[in-house]
Structures are given as structure tokens and as C-alpha cells.
mmCIF file of C-alpha atoms in Angstrom:
data_model
loop_
_atom_site.group_PDB
_atom_site.id
_atom_site.type_symbol
_atom_site.label_atom_id
_atom_site.label_comp_id
_atom_site.label_asym_id
_atom_site.label_seq_id
_atom_site.Cartn_x
_atom_site.Cartn_y
_atom_site.Cartn_z
ATOM 1 C CA MET A 902 1.288 36.322 -23.776
ATOM 2 C CA LYS A 903 -0.240 34.452 -20.829
ATOM 3 C CA ARG A 904 -0.697 31.352 -22.949
ATOM 4 C CA SER A 905 2.938 31.335 -24.027
ATOM 5 C CA ILE A 906 4.136 31.653 -20.431
ATOM 6 C CA LEU A 907 1.896 28.788 -19.286
ATOM 7 C CA ALA A 908 2.975 26.662 -22.236
ATOM 8 C CA ALA A 909 6.609 27.192 -21.318
ATOM 9 C CA LEU A 910 5.881 26.288 -17.723
ATOM 10 C CA LEU A 911 4.081 23.071 -18.639
ATOM 11 C CA ALA A 912 6.928 22.122 -20.966
ATOM 12 C CA ALA A 913 9.366 22.574 -18.093
ATOM 13 C CA VAL A 914 7.237 20.336 -15.857
ATOM 14 C CA ALA A 915 7.011 17.680 -18.577
ATOM 15 C CA THR A 916 10.797 17.468 -18.722
ATOM 16 C CA SER A 917 11.234 17.532 -14.941
ATOM 17 C CA PHE A 918 12.398 13.923 -14.797
ATOM 18 C CA ALA A 919 15.239 14.440 -17.250
ATOM 19 C CA THR A 920 17.186 17.143 -15.446
ATOM 20 C CA THR A 921 18.899 17.552 -12.124
ATOM 21 C CA ASP A 922 18.502 21.326 -12.170
ATOM 22 C CA PRO A 923 17.114 22.311 -8.737
ATOM 23 C CA ALA A 924 14.747 24.690 -10.448
ATOM 24 C CA ARG A 925 13.631 22.112 -13.032
ATOM 25 C CA ALA A 926 9.986 23.185 -12.743
ATOM 26 C CA GLU A 927 10.869 26.835 -13.248
ATOM 27 C CA GLY A 928 9.978 27.444 -9.640
ATOM 28 C CA ALA A 929 10.009 31.189 -10.044
ATOM 29 C CA ALA A 930 6.847 30.907 -12.156
ATOM 30 C CA LEU A 931 4.967 28.864 -9.539
ATOM 31 C CA PRO A 932 2.921 30.647 -6.882
ATOM 32 C CA GLU A 933 3.879 29.880 -3.299
ATOM 33 C CA THR A 934 1.842 26.892 -2.138
ATOM 34 C CA HIS A 935 1.932 24.944 1.121
ATOM 35 C CA PHE A 936 0.384 21.557 1.945
ATOM 36 C CA ALA A 937 -0.406 19.965 5.269
ATOM 37 C CA VAL A 938 0.269 16.240 4.785
ATOM 38 C CA VAL A 939 -0.565 13.204 6.910
ATOM 39 C CA GLY A 940 1.687 10.382 5.736
ATOM 40 C CA GLY A 941 1.975 6.726 6.597
ATOM 41 C CA GLY A 942 3.159 5.244 9.849
ATOM 42 C CA SER A 943 6.417 6.886 10.880
ATOM 43 C CA HIS A 944 7.700 3.479 12.042
ATOM 44 C CA ASN A 945 7.645 2.184 8.466
ATOM 45 C CA TYR A 946 10.904 2.127 6.526
ATOM 46 C CA THR A 947 9.454 3.922 3.502
ATOM 47 C CA PHE A 948 8.283 6.821 5.661
ATOM 48 C CA SER A 949 11.860 7.851 6.419
ATOM 49 C CA ALA A 950 13.358 6.572 3.170
ATOM 50 C CA VAL A 951 10.816 7.998 0.704
ATOM 51 C CA GLU A 952 7.905 9.983 2.143
ATOM 52 C CA LYS A 953 9.817 12.332 4.409
ATOM 53 C CA PRO A 954 12.537 13.289 1.901
ATOM 54 C CA PHE A 955 9.948 13.696 -0.876
ATOM 55 C CA TRP A 956 7.688 16.140 0.963
ATOM 56 C CA GLU A 957 10.431 17.987 2.824
ATOM 57 C CA LYS A 958 13.203 18.099 0.191
ATOM 58 C CA THR A 959 12.249 16.855 -3.274
ATOM 59 C CA LEU A 960 9.104 18.936 -3.626
ATOM 60 C CA PRO A 961 10.620 22.259 -2.451
ATOM 61 C CA THR A 962 13.780 21.718 -4.500
ATOM 62 C CA ALA A 963 11.879 20.842 -7.672
ATOM 63 C CA SER A 964 9.731 23.958 -7.311
ATOM 64 C CA GLY A 965 12.563 26.329 -6.508
ATOM 65 C CA GLY A 966 11.222 26.667 -2.968
ATOM 66 C CA LYS A 967 7.726 27.680 -4.097
ATOM 67 C CA VAL A 968 5.864 24.474 -3.172
ATOM 68 C CA THR A 969 6.387 23.239 0.382
ATOM 69 C CA ALA A 970 4.773 20.764 2.744
ATOM 70 C CA GLU A 971 4.592 19.897 6.417
ATOM 71 C CA LEU A 972 4.521 16.131 6.919
ATOM 72 C CA ILE A 973 3.472 14.238 10.034
ATOM 73 C CA GLY A 974 3.053 10.497 10.477
ATOM 74 C CA LEU A 975 -0.317 8.879 11.007
ATOM 75 C CA SER A 976 0.318 8.093 14.675
ATOM 76 C CA GLU A 977 1.552 11.609 15.404
ATOM 77 C CA SER A 978 -1.587 13.033 13.780
ATOM 78 C CA GLY A 979 -3.827 11.293 16.297
ATOM 79 C CA LEU A 980 -5.733 9.563 13.501
ATOM 80 C CA LYS A 981 -6.382 5.838 13.174
ATOM 81 C CA GLY A 982 -6.479 5.440 9.382
ATOM 82 C CA PRO A 983 -10.053 4.510 8.384
ATOM 83 C CA GLU A 984 -11.184 8.152 8.523
ATOM 84 C CA ILE A 985 -8.606 9.553 6.057
ATOM 85 C CA VAL A 986 -10.885 9.701 3.000
ATOM 86 C CA ARG A 987 -13.765 11.191 4.970
ATOM 87 C CA LEU A 988 -11.529 13.927 6.402
ATOM 88 C CA MET A 989 -10.235 14.892 2.971
ATOM 89 C CA ARG A 990 -13.740 14.911 1.538
ATOM 90 C CA ALA A 991 -14.858 17.199 4.361
ATOM 91 C CA GLY A 992 -11.961 19.579 3.728
ATOM 92 C CA ALA A 993 -10.342 18.913 7.089
ATOM 93 C CA LEU A 994 -7.191 17.513 5.503
ATOM 94 C CA ASP A 995 -5.201 18.655 2.445
ATOM 95 C CA VAL A 996 -3.212 15.571 1.530
ATOM 96 C CA GLY A 997 -3.403 12.183 3.191
ATOM 97 C CA MET A 998 -1.971 8.714 2.921
ATOM 98 C CA GLY A 999 -4.220 5.730 3.596
ATOM 99 C CA VAL A 1000 -4.383 1.957 3.174
ATOM 100 C CA PHE A 1001 -7.244 0.744 0.997
ATOM 101 C CA ALA A 1002 -8.026 -2.138 3.358
ATOM 102 C CA PHE A 1003 -8.490 0.339 6.212
ATOM 103 C CA VAL A 1004 -10.845 2.661 4.292
ATOM 104 C CA SER A 1005 -12.822 -0.102 2.580
ATOM 105 C CA GLY A 1006 -15.605 0.380 5.125
ATOM 106 C CA ASP A 1007 -16.414 3.544 3.167
ATOM 107 C CA ASP A 1008 -16.542 1.718 -0.154
ATOM 108 C CA PRO A 1009 -16.102 -2.008 -0.994
ATOM 109 C CA THR A 1010 -14.676 -0.957 -4.376
ATOM 110 C CA PHE A 1011 -11.418 -0.176 -2.568
ATOM 111 C CA GLU A 1012 -10.928 -3.831 -1.611
ATOM 112 C CA GLY A 1013 -10.515 -4.846 -5.241
ATOM 113 C CA VAL A 1014 -6.978 -3.493 -5.461
ATOM 114 C CA ASP A 1015 -5.566 -5.971 -2.929
ATOM 115 C CA LEU A 1016 -7.809 -9.042 -2.646
ATOM 116 C CA PRO A 1017 -6.330 -11.821 -0.461
ATOM 117 C CA GLY A 1018 -4.148 -14.321 -2.259
ATOM 118 C CA MET A 1019 -4.517 -12.618 -5.637
ATOM 119 C CA ALA A 1020 -0.865 -11.522 -5.950
ATOM 120 C CA PRO A 1021 1.674 -14.219 -4.997
ATOM 121 C CA ASP A 1022 4.649 -11.933 -5.628
ATOM 122 C CA PHE A 1023 5.621 -8.272 -5.804
ATOM 123 C CA ALA A 1024 5.617 -8.110 -9.612
ATOM 124 C CA THR A 1025 2.059 -9.432 -9.746
ATOM 125 C CA ALA A 1026 0.979 -6.983 -7.050
ATOM 126 C CA ARG A 1027 2.338 -4.107 -9.111
ATOM 127 C CA LYS A 1028 0.601 -5.417 -12.231
ATOM 128 C CA MET A 1029 -2.670 -5.723 -10.320
ATOM 129 C CA VAL A 1030 -2.460 -2.194 -8.934
ATOM 130 C CA ALA A 1031 -1.563 -0.704 -12.312
ATOM 131 C CA ALA A 1032 -4.592 -2.362 -13.898
ATOM 132 C CA TYR A 1033 -7.011 -1.228 -11.187
ATOM 133 C CA ARG A 1034 -5.579 2.263 -10.734
ATOM 134 C CA PRO A 1035 -7.922 3.993 -13.248
ATOM 135 C CA VAL A 1036 -10.935 2.402 -11.551
ATOM 136 C CA LEU A 1037 -9.765 3.627 -8.158
ATOM 137 C CA ALA A 1038 -8.971 7.123 -9.420
ATOM 138 C CA GLN A 1039 -12.406 7.539 -10.974
ATOM 139 C CA ARG A 1040 -14.234 6.138 -7.953
ATOM 140 C CA MET A 1041 -12.295 8.223 -5.446
ATOM 141 C CA LEU A 1042 -12.949 11.412 -7.377
ATOM 142 C CA GLU A 1043 -16.587 10.903 -8.332
ATOM 143 C CA ARG A 1044 -17.849 9.205 -5.184
ATOM 144 C CA HIS A 1045 -15.572 10.525 -2.449
ATOM 145 C CA GLY A 1046 -14.271 13.889 -3.638
ATOM 146 C CA VAL A 1047 -10.582 13.041 -3.408
ATOM 147 C CA ARG A 1048 -7.998 12.879 -6.178
ATOM 148 C CA LEU A 1049 -5.596 9.938 -6.314
ATOM 149 C CA LEU A 1050 -1.971 11.083 -6.533
ATOM 150 C CA ALA A 1051 0.045 7.908 -6.005
ATOM 151 C CA THR A 1052 -0.325 4.275 -5.021
ATOM 152 C CA VAL A 1053 1.690 3.018 -2.056
ATOM 153 C CA PRO A 1054 2.883 -0.599 -1.583
ATOM 154 C CA TYR A 1055 4.175 -2.333 1.512
ATOM 155 C CA THR A 1056 6.073 -5.589 1.897
ATOM 156 C CA ALA A 1057 4.278 -8.932 1.610
ATOM 157 C CA GLN A 1058 1.944 -9.845 4.454
ATOM 158 C CA VAL A 1059 3.251 -13.289 5.437
ATOM 159 C CA PHE A 1060 3.090 -15.788 8.326
ATOM 160 C CA PHE A 1061 5.407 -15.628 11.335
ATOM 161 C CA CYS A 1062 4.901 -18.958 13.146
ATOM 162 C CA ARG A 1063 6.034 -20.729 16.297
ATOM 163 C CA ALA A 1064 6.176 -24.143 14.587
ATOM 164 C CA PRO A 1065 7.288 -24.906 11.020
ATOM 165 C CA VAL A 1066 4.776 -24.893 8.168
ATOM 166 C CA LYS A 1067 5.990 -27.691 5.909
ATOM 167 C CA SER A 1068 2.856 -27.835 3.781
ATOM 168 C CA LEU A 1069 -0.344 -25.877 3.295
ATOM 169 C CA THR A 1070 -2.264 -28.420 5.361
ATOM 170 C CA ASP A 1071 -0.081 -27.576 8.379
ATOM 171 C CA LEU A 1072 -2.044 -24.336 8.744
ATOM 172 C CA LYS A 1073 -5.254 -26.202 9.500
ATOM 173 C CA GLY A 1074 -6.350 -25.715 13.074
ATOM 174 C CA ARG A 1075 -3.721 -23.110 13.871
ATOM 175 C CA LYS A 1076 -4.717 -19.850 15.543
ATOM 176 C CA VAL A 1077 -3.502 -17.016 13.336
ATOM 177 C CA ARG A 1078 -3.414 -13.324 14.141
ATOM 178 C CA THR A 1079 -4.870 -11.397 11.198
ATOM 179 C CA ARG A 1080 -5.546 -7.797 10.203
ATOM 180 C CA GLY A 1081 -8.994 -7.048 8.796
ATOM 181 C CA SER A 1082 -12.022 -9.095 7.772
ATOM 182 C CA ASN A 1083 -10.738 -10.014 4.301
ATOM 183 C CA MET A 1084 -7.517 -11.458 5.683
ATOM 184 C CA ALA A 1085 -9.459 -13.316 8.357
ATOM 185 C CA GLU A 1086 -11.777 -14.807 5.743
ATOM 186 C CA TYR A 1087 -8.814 -15.990 3.686
ATOM 187 C CA VAL A 1088 -7.099 -17.591 6.686
ATOM 188 C CA ARG A 1089 -10.359 -19.316 7.570
ATOM 189 C CA ALA A 1090 -10.599 -20.660 4.011
ATOM 190 C CA LEU A 1091 -7.187 -22.273 4.538
ATOM 191 C CA GLY A 1092 -8.510 -24.106 7.588
ATOM 192 C CA ALA A 1093 -6.928 -21.908 10.258
ATOM 193 C CA SER A 1094 -8.684 -19.882 12.944
ATOM 194 C CA PRO A 1095 -8.251 -16.106 12.635
ATOM 195 C CA VAL A 1096 -7.684 -14.142 15.834
ATOM 196 C CA THR A 1097 -7.869 -10.370 16.180
ATOM 197 C CA ILE A 1098 -4.987 -9.009 18.261
ATOM 198 C CA PRO A 1099 -3.409 -5.525 18.161
ATOM 199 C CA PHE A 1100 0.050 -5.408 16.623
ATOM 200 C CA ALA A 1101 1.680 -4.390 19.914
ATOM 201 C CA GLU A 1102 0.290 -7.487 21.676
ATOM 202 C CA VAL A 1103 1.471 -10.089 19.175
ATOM 203 C CA ILE A 1104 4.763 -11.044 20.863
ATOM 204 C CA PRO A 1105 3.209 -11.984 24.232
ATOM 205 C CA ALA A 1106 0.394 -13.757 22.362
ATOM 206 C CA LEU A 1107 2.953 -15.849 20.499
ATOM 207 C CA GLN A 1108 4.938 -16.460 23.676
ATOM 208 C CA THR A 1109 1.939 -17.775 25.580
ATOM 209 C CA GLY A 1110 0.381 -19.706 22.722
ATOM 210 C CA VAL A 1111 -2.672 -17.476 22.391
ATOM 211 C CA VAL A 1112 -1.807 -17.582 18.691
ATOM 212 C CA ASP A 1113 0.339 -20.040 16.750
ATOM 213 C CA CYS A 1114 1.132 -17.661 13.894
ATOM 214 C CA ALA A 1115 0.772 -13.977 13.154
ATOM 215 C CA VAL A 1116 0.511 -12.220 9.798
ATOM 216 C CA THR A 1117 2.211 -8.933 9.038
ATOM 217 C CA GLY A 1118 4.613 -7.381 6.545
ATOM 218 C CA ILE A 1119 7.854 -9.303 6.219
ATOM 219 C CA GLY A 1120 9.689 -6.076 7.048
ATOM 220 C CA SER A 1121 7.356 -4.975 9.837
ATOM 221 C CA GLY A 1122 7.671 -8.319 11.610
ATOM 222 C CA ASN A 1123 11.434 -7.984 11.600
ATOM 223 C CA ALA A 1124 11.312 -4.404 12.864
ATOM 224 C CA ALA A 1125 9.051 -5.548 15.717
ATOM 225 C CA LYS A 1126 11.459 -8.433 16.523
ATOM 226 C CA TRP A 1127 8.851 -11.133 16.032
ATOM 227 C CA TYR A 1128 11.733 -13.443 15.118
ATOM 228 C CA ASP A 1129 12.525 -13.689 18.839
ATOM 229 C CA VAL A 1130 9.402 -15.787 19.430
ATOM 230 C CA ALA A 1131 8.405 -16.931 15.932
ATOM 231 C CA LYS A 1132 11.279 -18.864 14.423
ATOM 232 C CA ASN A 1133 9.484 -19.922 11.261
ATOM 233 C CA LEU A 1134 8.490 -17.878 8.235
ATOM 234 C CA TYR A 1135 5.851 -19.115 5.793
ATOM 235 C CA LEU A 1136 6.166 -17.205 2.528
ATOM 236 C CA LEU A 1137 2.535 -17.100 1.494
ATOM 237 C CA PRO A 1138 1.686 -13.447 0.798
ATOM 238 C CA ILE A 1139 -1.929 -12.816 1.741
ATOM 239 C CA ASP A 1140 -1.857 -9.246 0.487
ATOM 240 C CA TRP A 1141 0.431 -6.217 0.183
ATOM 241 C CA SER A 1142 -1.371 -3.544 2.245
ATOM 242 C CA ILE A 1143 -1.704 -1.391 -0.871
ATOM 243 C CA GLY A 1144 -2.291 2.249 0.004
ATOM 244 C CA PHE A 1145 -2.527 5.649 -1.609
ATOM 245 C CA TYR A 1146 -1.662 9.310 -1.436
ATOM 246 C CA ALA A 1147 -4.584 11.575 -2.328
ATOM 247 C CA ILE A 1148 -5.582 15.220 -2.149
ATOM 248 C CA ALA A 1149 -8.973 16.699 -1.330
ATOM 249 C CA GLU A 1150 -10.665 17.758 -4.576
ATOM 250 C CA ARG A 1151 -11.879 21.008 -3.031
ATOM 251 C CA ARG A 1152 -8.245 21.813 -2.225
ATOM 252 C CA TRP A 1153 -7.141 20.734 -5.693
ATOM 253 C CA GLN A 1154 -9.584 23.065 -7.433
ATOM 254 C CA LYS A 1155 -8.147 26.029 -5.532
ATOM 255 C CA LEU A 1156 -4.616 25.346 -6.770
ATOM 256 C CA ASP A 1157 -3.086 27.341 -9.580
ATOM 257 C CA PRO A 1158 -3.156 25.239 -12.805
ATOM 258 C CA ALA A 1159 0.636 25.336 -12.941
ATOM 259 C CA VAL A 1160 0.815 23.884 -9.431
ATOM 260 C CA GLN A 1161 -1.664 21.183 -10.417
ATOM 261 C CA GLN A 1162 0.530 20.118 -13.320
ATOM 262 C CA PHE A 1163 3.613 20.288 -11.133
ATOM 263 C CA MET A 1164 1.991 18.075 -8.471
ATOM 264 C CA LEU A 1165 0.865 15.495 -11.028
ATOM 265 C CA ALA A 1166 4.412 15.234 -12.344
ATOM 266 C CA GLU A 1167 5.974 15.019 -8.887
ATOM 267 C CA ALA A 1168 3.380 12.466 -7.725
ATOM 268 C CA LYS A 1169 4.770 10.124 -10.382
ATOM 269 C CA VAL A 1170 8.206 10.590 -8.812
ATOM 270 C CA LEU A 1171 6.803 9.733 -5.377
ATOM 271 C CA GLU A 1172 4.964 6.667 -6.656
ATOM 272 C CA ALA A 1173 7.974 5.311 -8.555
ATOM 273 C CA ARG A 1174 10.247 5.732 -5.537
ATOM 274 C CA LEU A 1175 7.757 4.041 -3.195
ATOM 275 C CA TRP A 1176 7.477 0.964 -5.412
ATOM 276 C CA GLU A 1177 11.207 0.771 -6.034
ATOM 277 C CA GLU A 1178 12.153 1.135 -2.383
ATOM 278 C CA THR A 1179 9.491 -1.282 -1.149
ATOM 279 C CA GLY A 1180 10.720 -3.901 -3.607
ATOM 280 C CA ARG A 1181 14.230 -3.500 -2.221
ATOM 281 C CA GLU A 1182 12.962 -3.611 1.337
ATOM 282 C CA GLY A 1183 11.125 -6.886 0.719
ATOM 283 C CA ASP A 1184 14.260 -8.561 -0.651
ATOM 284 C CA TYR A 1185 16.402 -7.308 2.210
ATOM 285 C CA ALA A 1186 13.792 -8.224 4.838
ATOM 286 C CA LEU A 1187 13.710 -11.830 3.625
ATOM 287 C CA ALA A 1188 17.503 -11.979 3.733
ATOM 288 C CA CYS A 1189 17.579 -10.447 7.205
ATOM 289 C CA ASN A 1190 14.891 -12.713 8.652
ATOM 290 C CA THR A 1191 16.508 -15.894 7.337
ATOM 291 C CA GLY A 1192 20.178 -14.937 7.533
ATOM 292 C CA VAL A 1193 20.556 -15.910 3.869
ATOM 293 C CA GLY A 1194 21.587 -13.268 1.347
ATOM 294 C CA GLU A 1195 22.319 -9.569 1.643
ATOM 295 C CA CYS A 1196 20.787 -8.090 4.788
ATOM 296 C CA ARG A 1197 20.174 -4.353 4.822
ATOM 297 C CA ILE A 1198 17.634 -2.029 6.453
ATOM 298 C CA HIS A 1199 16.461 -4.637 8.983
ATOM 299 C CA THR A 1200 18.034 -6.822 11.698
ATOM 300 C CA PRO A 1201 19.745 -10.184 11.031
ATOM 301 C CA ALA A 1202 17.847 -13.196 12.393
ATOM 302 C CA ASP A 1203 17.874 -16.962 11.901
ATOM 303 C CA MET A 1204 14.317 -17.851 10.933
ATOM 304 C CA LYS A 1205 13.582 -20.919 8.807
ATOM 305 C CA ALA A 1206 11.570 -20.097 5.691
ATOM 306 C CA THR A 1207 9.268 -22.336 3.693
ATOM 307 C CA ALA A 1208 6.892 -21.595 0.832
ATOM 308 C CA PRO A 1209 3.951 -23.246 -0.963
ATOM 309 C CA THR A 1210 4.783 -25.761 -3.670
ATOM 310 C CA GLU A 1211 3.669 -25.295 -7.277
ATOM 311 C CA ALA A 1212 0.850 -27.778 -6.701
ATOM 312 C CA GLU A 1213 -0.242 -25.865 -3.619
ATOM 313 C CA ARG A 1214 -0.182 -22.586 -5.554
ATOM 314 C CA ALA A 1215 -2.845 -23.979 -7.872
ATOM 315 C CA THR A 1216 -5.024 -24.650 -4.820
ATOM 316 C CA LEU A 1217 -4.312 -21.184 -3.464
ATOM 317 C CA ARG A 1218 -5.316 -19.614 -6.781
ATOM 318 C CA GLU A 1219 -8.664 -21.395 -6.526
ATOM 319 C CA VAL A 1220 -9.130 -20.089 -2.981
ATOM 320 C CA ALA A 1221 -8.231 -16.563 -4.082
ATOM 321 C CA THR A 1222 -10.630 -16.706 -7.035
ATOM 322 C CA ASP A 1223 -13.416 -17.943 -4.793
ATOM 323 C CA MET A 1224 -12.791 -15.104 -2.339
ATOM 324 C CA ALA A 1225 -12.679 -12.550 -5.151
ATOM 325 C CA SER A 1226 -16.017 -13.858 -6.399
ATOM 326 C CA ARG A 1227 -17.567 -13.470 -2.947
ATOM 327 C CA TRP A 1228 -16.259 -9.933 -2.733
ATOM 328 C CA ALA A 1229 -17.652 -9.147 -6.194
ATOM 329 C CA ARG A 1230 -21.124 -10.250 -5.109
ATOM 330 C CA ARG A 1231 -20.905 -7.945 -2.101
ATOM 331 C CA CYS A 1232 -19.579 -5.090 -4.193
ATOM 332 C CA GLY A 1233 -22.247 -5.338 -6.875
ATOM 333 C CA GLN A 1234 -22.575 -5.991 -10.593
ATOM 334 C CA ASP A 1235 -20.981 -2.757 -11.837
ATOM 335 C CA CYS A 1236 -18.102 -3.130 -9.389
ATOM 336 C CA ALA A 1237 -17.504 -6.725 -10.502
ATOM 337 C CA ALA A 1238 -17.549 -5.684 -14.168
ATOM 338 C CA ARG A 1239 -14.955 -2.958 -13.591
ATOM 339 C CA TRP A 1240 -12.706 -5.408 -11.745
ATOM 340 C CA SER A 1241 -13.046 -8.079 -14.432
ATOM 341 C CA ASP A 1242 -12.212 -5.569 -17.180
ATOM 342 C CA SER A 1243 -9.084 -4.415 -15.336
ATOM 343 C CA VAL A 1244 -7.502 -6.779 -12.816
ATOM 344 C CA GLY A 1245 -9.304 -9.842 -14.134
ATOM 345 C CA LYS A 1246 -7.880 -9.352 -17.621
ATOM 346 C CA ALA A 1247 -4.420 -8.423 -16.366
ATOM 347 C CA LEU A 1248 -4.133 -11.530 -14.162
ATOM 348 C CA ASP A 1249 -6.294 -13.854 -16.265
ATOM 349 C CA VAL A 1250 -8.806 -14.393 -13.459
ATOM 350 C CA GLN A 1251 -12.477 -15.033 -14.130
ATOM 351 C CA LEU A 1252 -14.966 -14.340 -11.356
ATOM 352 C CA ARG A 1253 -17.465 -17.070 -10.645
#
């Protein structure tokens, strides 16, 4: 009898995407379960557009009110970001959202999902993440004791500059605000000088000439009104700040099997919505920053946008491959092999 009930429950979860019934997961059969969740930055568009409604509305509705969550943003939690995986592993946090670049100090394997210059557009970034996802999931579980639930993208990390960038060579000698060592290394490879400045201090740094350009998400830069001091946009995505939602494995093992299956199904909903909404945000952010096209979500501005030529993209691919090869040597032989068998094959990139 128990097996037949569980089978019916799992069947209901499997068909959860195809029905709008509020009790599509047969919530009455799920035990009451509550999660404490630390999400992304509450200033990000996808926090309010996707994360908040998912944890506070979608999850309870899909479970018939049986599965609930309390969500707080990263800043409100008092955390910085790099400690997310360690806190989940220690059992101090149920569910957390992190950015792989921020937690890579715990494991260089994490860097492989978002290597600088490897994805020149959103479609390629998604392809790269999909290929590397199994590697990440296995590594996070076996090495760090956390279970990957969903990947999280952000808009392209591009250049906001005081003066126009008409060609790739125009970056040489410029002082560029970067985030993280990988991004700094990439900017240095392009002939520019990376400068470490907190996000909140970028506008005065651009105003006074402390930096000539600053790199951030094309949406984040608009939200922070960088267009007031940086009138030029250079559409060279360095990376996509790929992140994740994960749950502590010790917490996972205490969940009822039906709740586990329910969470796996709903995590796919979260992941799909994050990628879809971020893709829309990137298109709208470009339109808003340049005043060309349909502007939604962000604020209209009048920036001038330029992008690398096809010939320059070939050079950039060489730079990206060289950087990936350096990372692979730091990460180790097994790490390099896993990357080559996943991302390398998907993007047709051979490490040197």
C-alpha cells in the first residue's frame, strides 16, 4: 500500500509542469517542510522577478501549502558571498545562492563554469553551463557536501567607459575596474590595467579619472546609473557571473523522499525562469543603456555602444583559450580532463 501511494505521489510530481492546479504536487500527501533560504542580492532584478515569487508563492502553491520558505537577500543576511558553500557544508544554512567566482577560493573547479572570454553571448553561456553542470553537481556533492539545485545566470559583464572604445587596441593602457582575479587577469591580457574598487565607489572613480572603464553586468551598471559618468558601452562580455542555488546535503538527507522529489522538480522551474528572465533583462538593459530598441526594467540612457569585430573575436578566442589553459594547469590534470570532456567538447575548445 505504501508503495502505491508513493508511486502516485511521484507521478503527480512528474506531471507538475503540465497543470495549473494549485495542488499539482498533491500537497496533502507532502509532510510540512520549511526552508531558510539566503538568496542573491536583493538589488538584482531577478531577485524580485524570480527568486522572491518562487520561494514565497510558487513553492507553497505547488505543494498545497505544505512546503514553505523564508527568503532573505545576501546583504540582509550579513554574509559576503564567499562563505556560502562552507556554511551549508557545516549545517549552518539550509539553502543558499552563491556565485561560482566568489566561492572559487574553496575549489578552483568552480571557475570552469564561467572562464573569462569563453562565452561571447548568452546562448553560448547557457550551452557552457549545461555542459559543465554534471561536473559541478558531482564535485559540490562529493567534495563539499552540498547538492546543486539550480544554476543562476546574470547579465553580461561588459565595459562602461568614459571614452569610446572603437577597437580592441583602444583598451591598452586604460585603467579598468574589475571584479575578481580571473577578470583582472583577462583585462591584463588585453593590455589594460585592472584596478580593484568596490562597486559603490565606481562612480566617483570614473568621475575623477581613477579608472577609465569599469566592468559590471549590463543591467547592474544601468541600475547604478553608471551611464551618468560613463557614456560609452563596449560589448565585450568577460563573463556572466554564473551562480547556483544549492542545499546542504545533511539537510537533504533529512527530507522526506516525496519532498526531495518535489524539490528536484520545482528546482527545474526555478532554473528555467532564472535563465529566461535574465535573457530578457539583458536585451532590455542594452536597449535602455543605448536608447535603441524596447526599454523595460531599467532606465533609458543615451550611451554609445560598440563591439569587437569578427577579426577581433578570433583574437579574443585565442586569449580566452590561453586563459583557460592557465586555469587548467592550476586546477590539475583531472580537473582539466573533466572540463575538456564537457565544456571543451560543447564549445570546440582545446586546452593547450
